[in-house]
Amino acid sequence: MSQGATSKVVLVAFGGPSSSGKTTVATTLTSLLPHVTLVQLDDFYLTDSEIPIDATTGYQNWDCPQALDFDKFTSYLKALKNGTGESPVESVQSKDVDLSLSSSELETIESVIASQNDKFQGKHIVFVDGFMLFHDPEVIKLFDIKLFFHASFETLKKRRESRKGYTTVEGFWVDPPDYFEKIVWPAFVDSHKYLFKDEDMEGNLKPSSTSAEYKINDIANEESSTLFSLVNKSLDAIIEDL
Ligand SMILES: Nc1ncnc2c1ncn2[C@@H]1O[C@H](COP(=O)(O)OP(=O)(O)OP(=O)(O)O)[C@@H](O)[C@H]1O
Ligand SMILES: [Mg+2]
């Protein structure tokens, strides 16, 4: 790894459903913080022909845990953590981010980072960006710091449907018109409802999710949320837990 074997590796999860803002915030913070590597869970997808088929719609289900090679992913994270891991391969996913900070917002964030410089010393921070990081307590436990991005059904649907598609292992995936409500949202609900108060996926995480048991930071990213507020909230949580 680039920071040398003596650096302490800190794994930070940027989890939450599709279009909740994970890549936007993780990419923005990666460009501002020292010693950060960004890993994408999307690089651990199975090959296109191995993606499970949803029995009701006949669609490929890219949004369930079974579409990913979790053995490979967890071994990879464990190796990173104990200092024997390789730097990640260059992700196939686009690095373009639509939202940006103004120059005064940038200055504010940079001054917070500079004032906390000692916290970053001797650490190699690995951001892990993925839609399936909190579905399994065994996976949650791998992370030192956990950020959960989420939003309402309507907000996520609108954002997802305005996207062009996703690069896959072998090609490019474009959602059929009803893919969000038939596949994306139900897969998110099934795998994450245990973390929400009254299983209400439009509400907030329940106390046992945010307290010592999992210590997940709840980051709601609704229509009115700005990139500045999301970056600040994420940075505060990271600094607090470093
Ligand atoms: N607060 C916001 N205001 C406006 N647009 C937003 C906001 N948050 C995210 N977006 C937009 O929503 C889209 C999805 O965001 P992003 O790519 O960061 O999501 P993601 O969580 O990485 O999703 P996926 O898991 O599908 O990769 C992007 O076009 C982004 O610009
Ligand atoms: Mg993303």
PDB file of N, CA, C and O in Angstrom, residues 125-178:
ATOM      1  N   ILE A 125      -6.390   5.774   5.250  1.00  0.00           N
ATOM      2  CA  ILE A 125      -7.850   5.682   5.310  1.00  0.00           C
ATOM      3  C   ILE A 125      -8.359   5.053   4.015  1.00  0.00           C
ATOM      4  O   ILE A 125      -7.980   5.490   2.921  1.00  0.00           O
ATOM      5  N   VAL A 126      -9.172   4.022   4.151  1.00  0.00           N
ATOM      6  CA  VAL A 126      -9.754   3.369   2.975  1.00  0.00           C
ATOM      7  C   VAL A 126     -11.263   3.605   2.999  1.00  0.00           C
ATOM      8  O   VAL A 126     -11.960   3.135   3.906  1.00  0.00           O
ATOM      9  N   PHE A 127     -11.752   4.378   2.036  1.00  0.00           N
ATOM     10  CA  PHE A 127     -13.191   4.574   1.887  1.00  0.00           C
ATOM     11  C   PHE A 127     -13.730   3.412   1.057  1.00  0.00           C
ATOM     12  O   PHE A 127     -13.180   3.099  -0.011  1.00  0.00           O
ATOM     13  N   VAL A 128     -14.811   2.806   1.531  1.00  0.00           N
ATOM     14  CA  VAL A 128     -15.450   1.731   0.770  1.00  0.00           C
ATOM     15  C   VAL A 128     -16.866   2.190   0.441  1.00  0.00           C
ATOM     16  O   VAL A 128     -17.651   2.489   1.337  1.00  0.00           O
ATOM     17  N   ASP A 129     -17.157   2.272  -0.846  1.00  0.00           N
ATOM     18  CA  ASP A 129     -18.423   2.814  -1.334  1.00  0.00           C
ATOM     19  C   ASP A 129     -19.271   1.662  -1.872  1.00  0.00           C
ATOM     20  O   ASP A 129     -18.855   0.996  -2.827  1.00  0.00           O
ATOM     21  N   GLY A 130     -20.418   1.408  -1.222  1.00  0.00           N
ATOM     22  CA  GLY A 130     -21.223   0.290  -1.719  1.00  0.00           C
ATOM     23  C   GLY A 130     -22.645   0.283  -1.201  1.00  0.00           C
ATOM     24  O   GLY A 130     -22.932   0.759  -0.104  1.00  0.00           O
ATOM     25  N   PHE A 131     -23.552  -0.285  -1.997  1.00  0.00           N
ATOM     26  CA  PHE A 131     -24.975  -0.304  -1.643  1.00  0.00           C
ATOM     27  C   PHE A 131     -25.321  -1.475  -0.725  1.00  0.00           C
ATOM     28  O   PHE A 131     -26.445  -1.573  -0.247  1.00  0.00           O
ATOM     29  N   MET A 132     -24.358  -2.370  -0.480  1.00  0.00           N
ATOM     30  CA  MET A 132     -24.634  -3.552   0.350  1.00  0.00           C
ATOM     31  C   MET A 132     -23.514  -3.723   1.383  1.00  0.00           C
ATOM     32  O   MET A 132     -22.807  -4.712   1.395  1.00  0.00           O
ATOM     33  N   LEU A 133     -23.367  -2.738   2.263  1.00  0.00           N
ATOM     34  CA  LEU A 133     -22.327  -2.834   3.301  1.00  0.00           C
ATOM     35  C   LEU A 133     -22.934  -3.070   4.682  1.00  0.00           C
ATOM     36  O   LEU A 133     -22.236  -3.442   5.616  1.00  0.00           O
ATOM     37  N   PHE A 134     -24.275  -2.854   4.804  1.00  0.00           N
ATOM     38  CA  PHE A 134     -24.898  -2.914   6.125  1.00  0.00           C
ATOM     39  C   PHE A 134     -26.008  -3.965   6.213  1.00  0.00           C
ATOM     40  O   PHE A 134     -26.805  -3.950   7.136  1.00  0.00           O
ATOM     41  N   HIS A 135     -26.074  -4.869   5.263  1.00  0.00           N
ATOM     42  CA  HIS A 135     -27.147  -5.874   5.267  1.00  0.00           C
ATOM     43  C   HIS A 135     -26.799  -7.040   6.190  1.00  0.00           C
ATOM     44  O   HIS A 135     -27.667  -7.816   6.561  1.00  0.00           O
ATOM     45  N   ASP A 136     -25.507  -7.162   6.540  1.00  0.00           N
ATOM     46  CA  ASP A 136     -25.046  -8.340   7.268  1.00  0.00           C
ATOM     47  C   ASP A 136     -24.127  -7.884   8.405  1.00  0.00           C
ATOM     48  O   ASP A 136     -23.079  -7.276   8.146  1.00  0.00           O
ATOM     49  N   PRO A 137     -24.505  -8.170   9.653  1.00  0.00           N
ATOM     50  CA  PRO A 137     -23.679  -7.737  10.786  1.00  0.00           C
ATOM     51  C   PRO A 137     -22.211  -8.170  10.657  1.00  0.00           C
ATOM     52  O   PRO A 137     -21.314  -7.452  11.109  1.00  0.00           O
ATOM     53  N   GLU A 138     -21.963  -9.307  10.013  1.00  0.00           N
ATOM     54  CA  GLU A 138     -20.572  -9.776   9.847  1.00  0.00           C
ATOM     55  C   GLU A 138     -19.783  -8.830   8.932  1.00  0.00           C
ATOM     56  O   GLU A 138     -18.571  -8.685   9.077  1.00  0.00           O
ATOM     57  N   VAL A 139     -20.472  -8.231   7.975  1.00  0.00           N
ATOM     58  CA  VAL A 139     -19.812  -7.264   7.074  1.00  0.00           C
ATOM     59  C   VAL A 139     -19.679  -5.915   7.792  1.00  0.00           C
ATOM     60  O   VAL A 139     -18.619  -5.278   7.745  1.00  0.00           O
ATOM     61  N   ILE A 140     -20.735  -5.506   8.503  1.00  0.00           N
ATOM     62  CA  ILE A 140     -20.688  -4.228   9.248  1.00  0.00           C
ATOM     63  C   ILE A 140     -19.455  -4.203  10.153  1.00  0.00           C
ATOM     64  O   ILE A 140     -18.740  -3.203  10.233  1.00  0.00           O
ATOM     65  N   LYS A 141     -19.219  -5.340  10.808  1.00  0.00           N
ATOM     66  CA  LYS A 141     -18.124  -5.417  11.800  1.00  0.00           C
ATOM     67  C   LYS A 141     -16.739  -5.168  11.212  1.00  0.00           C
ATOM     68  O   LYS A 141     -15.795  -4.881  11.940  1.00  0.00           O
ATOM     69  N   LEU A 142     -16.606  -5.329   9.892  1.00  0.00           N
ATOM     70  CA  LEU A 142     -15.292  -5.145   9.265  1.00  0.00           C
ATOM     71  C   LEU A 142     -14.866  -3.671   9.250  1.00  0.00           C
ATOM     72  O   LEU A 142     -13.696  -3.360   9.092  1.00  0.00           O
ATOM     73  N   PHE A 143     -15.855  -2.774   9.401  1.00  0.00           N
ATOM     74  CA  PHE A 143     -15.552  -1.347   9.240  1.00  0.00           C
ATOM     75  C   PHE A 143     -15.297  -0.662  10.584  1.00  0.00           C
ATOM     76  O   PHE A 143     -15.941  -0.962  11.580  1.00  0.00           O
ATOM     77  N   ASP A 144     -14.359   0.293  10.544  1.00  0.00           N
ATOM     78  CA  ASP A 144     -14.043   1.066  11.747  1.00  0.00           C
ATOM     79  C   ASP A 144     -15.009   2.236  11.900  1.00  0.00           C
ATOM     80  O   ASP A 144     -15.334   2.655  13.007  1.00  0.00           O
ATOM     81  N   ILE A 145     -15.423   2.807  10.770  1.00  0.00           N
ATOM     82  CA  ILE A 145     -16.312   3.969  10.771  1.00  0.00           C
ATOM     83  C   ILE A 145     -17.402   3.706   9.727  1.00  0.00           C
ATOM     84  O   ILE A 145     -17.106   3.202   8.639  1.00  0.00           O
ATOM     85  N   LYS A 146     -18.656   4.012  10.104  1.00  0.00           N
ATOM     86  CA  LYS A 146     -19.768   3.637   9.223  1.00  0.00           C
ATOM     87  C   LYS A 146     -20.684   4.820   8.959  1.00  0.00           C
ATOM     88  O   LYS A 146     -21.211   5.416   9.899  1.00  0.00           O
ATOM     89  N   LEU A 147     -20.893   5.122   7.699  1.00  0.00           N
ATOM     90  CA  LEU A 147     -21.799   6.198   7.287  1.00  0.00           C
ATOM     91  C   LEU A 147     -22.910   5.582   6.445  1.00  0.00           C
ATOM     92  O   LEU A 147     -22.627   4.879   5.469  1.00  0.00           O
ATOM     93  N   PHE A 148     -24.150   5.840   6.837  1.00  0.00           N
ATOM     94  CA  PHE A 148     -25.297   5.275   6.113  1.00  0.00           C
ATOM     95  C   PHE A 148     -26.064   6.415   5.443  1.00  0.00           C
ATOM     96  O   PHE A 148     -26.741   7.187   6.118  1.00  0.00           O
ATOM     97  N   PHE A 149     -25.978   6.484   4.126  1.00  0.00           N
ATOM     98  CA  PHE A 149     -26.710   7.491   3.354  1.00  0.00           C
ATOM     99  C   PHE A 149     -28.063   6.910   2.976  1.00  0.00           C
ATOM    100  O   PHE A 149     -28.152   5.747   2.562  1.00  0.00           O
ATOM    101  N   HIS A 150     -29.112   7.725   3.104  1.00  0.00           N
ATOM    102  CA  HIS A 150     -30.420   7.245   2.661  1.00  0.00           C
ATOM    103  C   HIS A 150     -31.336   8.409   2.338  1.00  0.00           C
ATOM    104  O   HIS A 150     -31.014   9.565   2.640  1.00  0.00           O
ATOM    105  N   ALA A 151     -32.452   8.088   1.691  1.00  0.00           N
ATOM    106  CA  ALA A 151     -33.443   9.102   1.303  1.00  0.00           C
ATOM    107  C   ALA A 151     -34.774   8.393   1.077  1.00  0.00           C
ATOM    108  O   ALA A 151     -34.842   7.157   1.103  1.00  0.00           O
ATOM    109  N   SER A 152     -35.808   9.183   0.815  1.00  0.00           N
ATOM    110  CA  SER A 152     -37.140   8.596   0.617  1.00  0.00           C
ATOM    111  C   SER A 152     -37.206   7.852  -0.728  1.00  0.00           C
ATOM    112  O   SER A 152     -36.382   8.082  -1.627  1.00  0.00           O
ATOM    113  N   PHE A 153     -38.232   7.007  -0.844  1.00  0.00           N
ATOM    114  CA  PHE A 153     -38.503   6.267  -2.089  1.00  0.00           C
ATOM    115  C   PHE A 153     -38.525   7.225  -3.279  1.00  0.00           C
ATOM    116  O   PHE A 153     -37.846   6.995  -4.284  1.00  0.00           O
ATOM    117  N   GLU A 154     -39.322   8.298  -3.162  1.00  0.00           N
ATOM    118  CA  GLU A 154     -39.498   9.206  -4.311  1.00  0.00           C
ATOM    119  C   GLU A 154     -38.196   9.895  -4.707  1.00  0.00           C
ATOM    120  O   GLU A 154     -37.903  10.030  -5.891  1.00  0.00           O
ATOM    121  N   THR A 155     -37.433  10.322  -3.724  1.00  0.00           N
ATOM    122  CA  THR A 155     -36.162  11.010  -4.026  1.00  0.00           C
ATOM    123  C   THR A 155     -35.189  10.050  -4.703  1.00  0.00           C
ATOM    124  O   THR A 155     -34.566  10.385  -5.719  1.00  0.00           O
ATOM    125  N   LEU A 156     -35.085   8.843  -4.168  1.00  0.00           N
ATOM    126  CA  LEU A 156     -34.144   7.865  -4.751  1.00  0.00           C
ATOM    127  C   LEU A 156     -34.580   7.468  -6.159  1.00  0.00           C
ATOM    128  O   LEU A 156     -33.765   7.339  -7.072  1.00  0.00           O
ATOM    129  N   LYS A 157     -35.897   7.278  -6.317  1.00  0.00           N
ATOM    130  CA  LYS A 157     -36.422   6.867  -7.633  1.00  0.00           C
ATOM    131  C   LYS A 157     -36.108   7.935  -8.686  1.00  0.00           C
ATOM    132  O   LYS A 157     -35.641   7.629  -9.779  1.00  0.00           O
ATOM    133  N   LYS A 158     -36.365   9.181  -8.315  1.00  0.00           N
ATOM    134  CA  LYS A 158     -36.125  10.284  -9.261  1.00  0.00           C
ATOM    135  C   LYS A 158     -34.648  10.352  -9.648  1.00  0.00           C
ATOM    136  O   LYS A 158     -34.298  10.465 -10.823  1.00  0.00           O
ATOM    137  N   ARG A 159     -33.772  10.225  -8.659  1.00  0.00           N
ATOM    138  CA  ARG A 159     -32.328  10.298  -8.963  1.00  0.00           C
ATOM    139  C   ARG A 159     -31.888   9.099  -9.808  1.00  0.00           C
ATOM    140  O   ARG A 159     -31.163   9.258 -10.784  1.00  0.00           O
ATOM    141  N   ARG A 160     -32.342   7.905  -9.414  1.00  0.00           N
ATOM    142  CA  ARG A 160     -31.928   6.698 -10.142  1.00  0.00           C
ATOM    143  C   ARG A 160     -32.396   6.767 -11.599  1.00  0.00           C
ATOM    144  O   ARG A 160     -31.675   6.393 -12.518  1.00  0.00           O
ATOM    145  N   GLU A 161     -33.634   7.236 -11.795  1.00  0.00           N
ATOM    146  CA  GLU A 161     -34.197   7.235 -13.153  1.00  0.00           C
ATOM    147  C   GLU A 161     -33.592   8.317 -14.041  1.00  0.00           C
ATOM    148  O   GLU A 161     -33.758   8.282 -15.253  1.00  0.00           O
ATOM    149  N   SER A 162     -32.873   9.233 -13.439  1.00  0.00           N
ATOM    150  CA  SER A 162     -32.225  10.230 -14.306  1.00  0.00           C
ATOM    151  C   SER A 162     -30.794   9.812 -14.668  1.00  0.00           C
ATOM    152  O   SER A 162     -30.086  10.542 -15.362  1.00  0.00           O
ATOM    153  N   ARG A 163     -30.393   8.610 -14.234  1.00  0.00           N
ATOM    154  CA  ARG A 163     -29.039   8.137 -14.566  1.00  0.00           C
ATOM    155  C   ARG A 163     -29.042   7.340 -15.867  1.00  0.00           C
ATOM    156  O   ARG A 163     -30.008   6.684 -16.199  1.00  0.00           O
ATOM    157  N   LYS A 164     -27.910   7.381 -16.548  1.00  0.00           N
ATOM    158  CA  LYS A 164     -27.825   6.695 -17.850  1.00  0.00           C
ATOM    159  C   LYS A 164     -27.740   5.188 -17.692  1.00  0.00           C
ATOM    160  O   LYS A 164     -28.324   4.435 -18.444  1.00  0.00           O
ATOM    161  N   GLY A 165     -26.957   4.715 -16.723  1.00  0.00           N
ATOM    162  CA  GLY A 165     -26.777   3.272 -16.533  1.00  0.00           C
ATOM    163  C   GLY A 165     -25.472   2.991 -15.823  1.00  0.00           C
ATOM    164  O   GLY A 165     -24.833   3.911 -15.309  1.00  0.00           O
ATOM    165  N   TYR A 166     -25.107   1.721 -15.785  1.00  0.00           N
ATOM    166  CA  TYR A 166     -23.945   1.296 -15.003  1.00  0.00           C
ATOM    167  C   TYR A 166     -23.030   0.403 -15.837  1.00  0.00           C
ATOM    168  O   TYR A 166     -23.505  -0.518 -16.521  1.00  0.00           O
ATOM    169  N   THR A 167     -21.722   0.628 -15.739  1.00  0.00           N
ATOM    170  CA  THR A 167     -20.758  -0.265 -16.370  1.00  0.00           C
ATOM    171  C   THR A 167     -20.714  -1.564 -15.563  1.00  0.00           C
ATOM    172  O   THR A 167     -20.630  -1.531 -14.337  1.00  0.00           O
ATOM    173  N   THR A 168     -20.806  -2.702 -16.242  1.00  0.00           N
ATOM    174  CA  THR A 168     -20.770  -4.005 -15.565  1.00  0.00           C
ATOM    175  C   THR A 168     -19.459  -4.705 -15.914  1.00  0.00           C
ATOM    176  O   THR A 168     -18.654  -4.165 -16.666  1.00  0.00           O
ATOM    177  N   VAL A 169     -19.267  -5.941 -15.383  1.00  0.00           N
ATOM    178  CA  VAL A 169     -18.026  -6.675 -15.670  1.00  0.00           C
ATOM    179  C   VAL A 169     -17.865  -6.848 -17.179  1.00  0.00           C
ATOM    180  O   VAL A 169     -16.791  -6.707 -17.738  1.00  0.00           O
ATOM    181  N   GLU A 170     -18.993  -7.124 -17.857  1.00  0.00           N
ATOM    182  CA  GLU A 170     -18.885  -7.416 -19.297  1.00  0.00           C
ATOM    183  C   GLU A 170     -19.576  -6.410 -20.220  1.00  0.00           C
ATOM    184  O   GLU A 170     -19.516  -6.553 -21.433  1.00  0.00           O
ATOM    185  N   GLY A 171     -20.278  -5.432 -19.661  1.00  0.00           N
ATOM    186  CA  GLY A 171     -21.003  -4.543 -20.571  1.00  0.00           C
ATOM    187  C   GLY A 171     -21.528  -3.293 -19.883  1.00  0.00           C
ATOM    188  O   GLY A 171     -20.831  -2.679 -19.076  1.00  0.00           O
ATOM    189  N   PHE A 172     -22.760  -2.952 -20.185  1.00  0.00           N
ATOM    190  CA  PHE A 172     -23.378  -1.741 -19.634  1.00  0.00           C
ATOM    191  C   PHE A 172     -24.839  -2.041 -19.349  1.00  0.00           C
ATOM    192  O   PHE A 172     -25.543  -2.585 -20.199  1.00  0.00           O
ATOM    193  N   TRP A 173     -25.289  -1.725 -18.122  1.00  0.00           N
ATOM    194  CA  TRP A 173     -26.667  -2.022 -17.706  1.00  0.00           C
ATOM    195  C   TRP A 173     -27.500  -0.751 -17.728  1.00  0.00           C
ATOM    196  O   TRP A 173     -27.124   0.258 -17.145  1.00  0.00           O
ATOM    197  N   VAL A 174     -28.660  -0.835 -18.404  1.00  0.00           N
ATOM    198  CA  VAL A 174     -29.625   0.268 -18.382  1.00  0.00           C
ATOM    199  C   VAL A 174     -30.913  -0.267 -17.749  1.00  0.00           C
ATOM    200  O   VAL A 174     -31.413  -1.328 -18.149  1.00  0.00           O
ATOM    201  N   ASP A 175     -31.460   0.434 -16.745  1.00  0.00           N
ATOM    202  CA  ASP A 175     -32.672  -0.028 -16.049  1.00  0.00           C
ATOM    203  C   ASP A 175     -33.869  -0.077 -16.993  1.00  0.00           C
ATOM    204  O   ASP A 175     -34.128   0.900 -17.704  1.00  0.00           O
ATOM    205  N   PRO A 176     -34.670  -1.162 -16.948  1.00  0.00           N
ATOM    206  CA  PRO A 176     -36.000  -1.096 -17.573  1.00  0.00           C
ATOM    207  C   PRO A 176     -36.827  -0.033 -16.825  1.00  0.00           C
ATOM    208  O   PRO A 176     -36.481   0.319 -15.696  1.00  0.00           O
ATOM    209  N   PRO A 177     -37.924   0.484 -17.410  1.00  0.00           N
ATOM    210  CA  PRO A 177     -38.641   1.629 -16.822  1.00  0.00           C
ATOM    211  C   PRO A 177     -39.132   1.427 -15.383  1.00  0.00           C
ATOM    212  O   PRO A 177     -39.160   2.373 -14.608  1.00  0.00           O
ATOM    213  N   ASP A 178     -39.541   0.193 -15.009  1.00  0.00           N
ATOM    214  CA  ASP A 178     -40.082  -0.008 -13.656  1.00  0.00           C
ATOM    215  C   ASP A 178     -39.054  -0.668 -12.716  1.00  0.00           C
ATOM    216  O   ASP A 178     -39.408  -1.237 -11.688  1.00  0.00           O
TER     217      ASP A 178
END
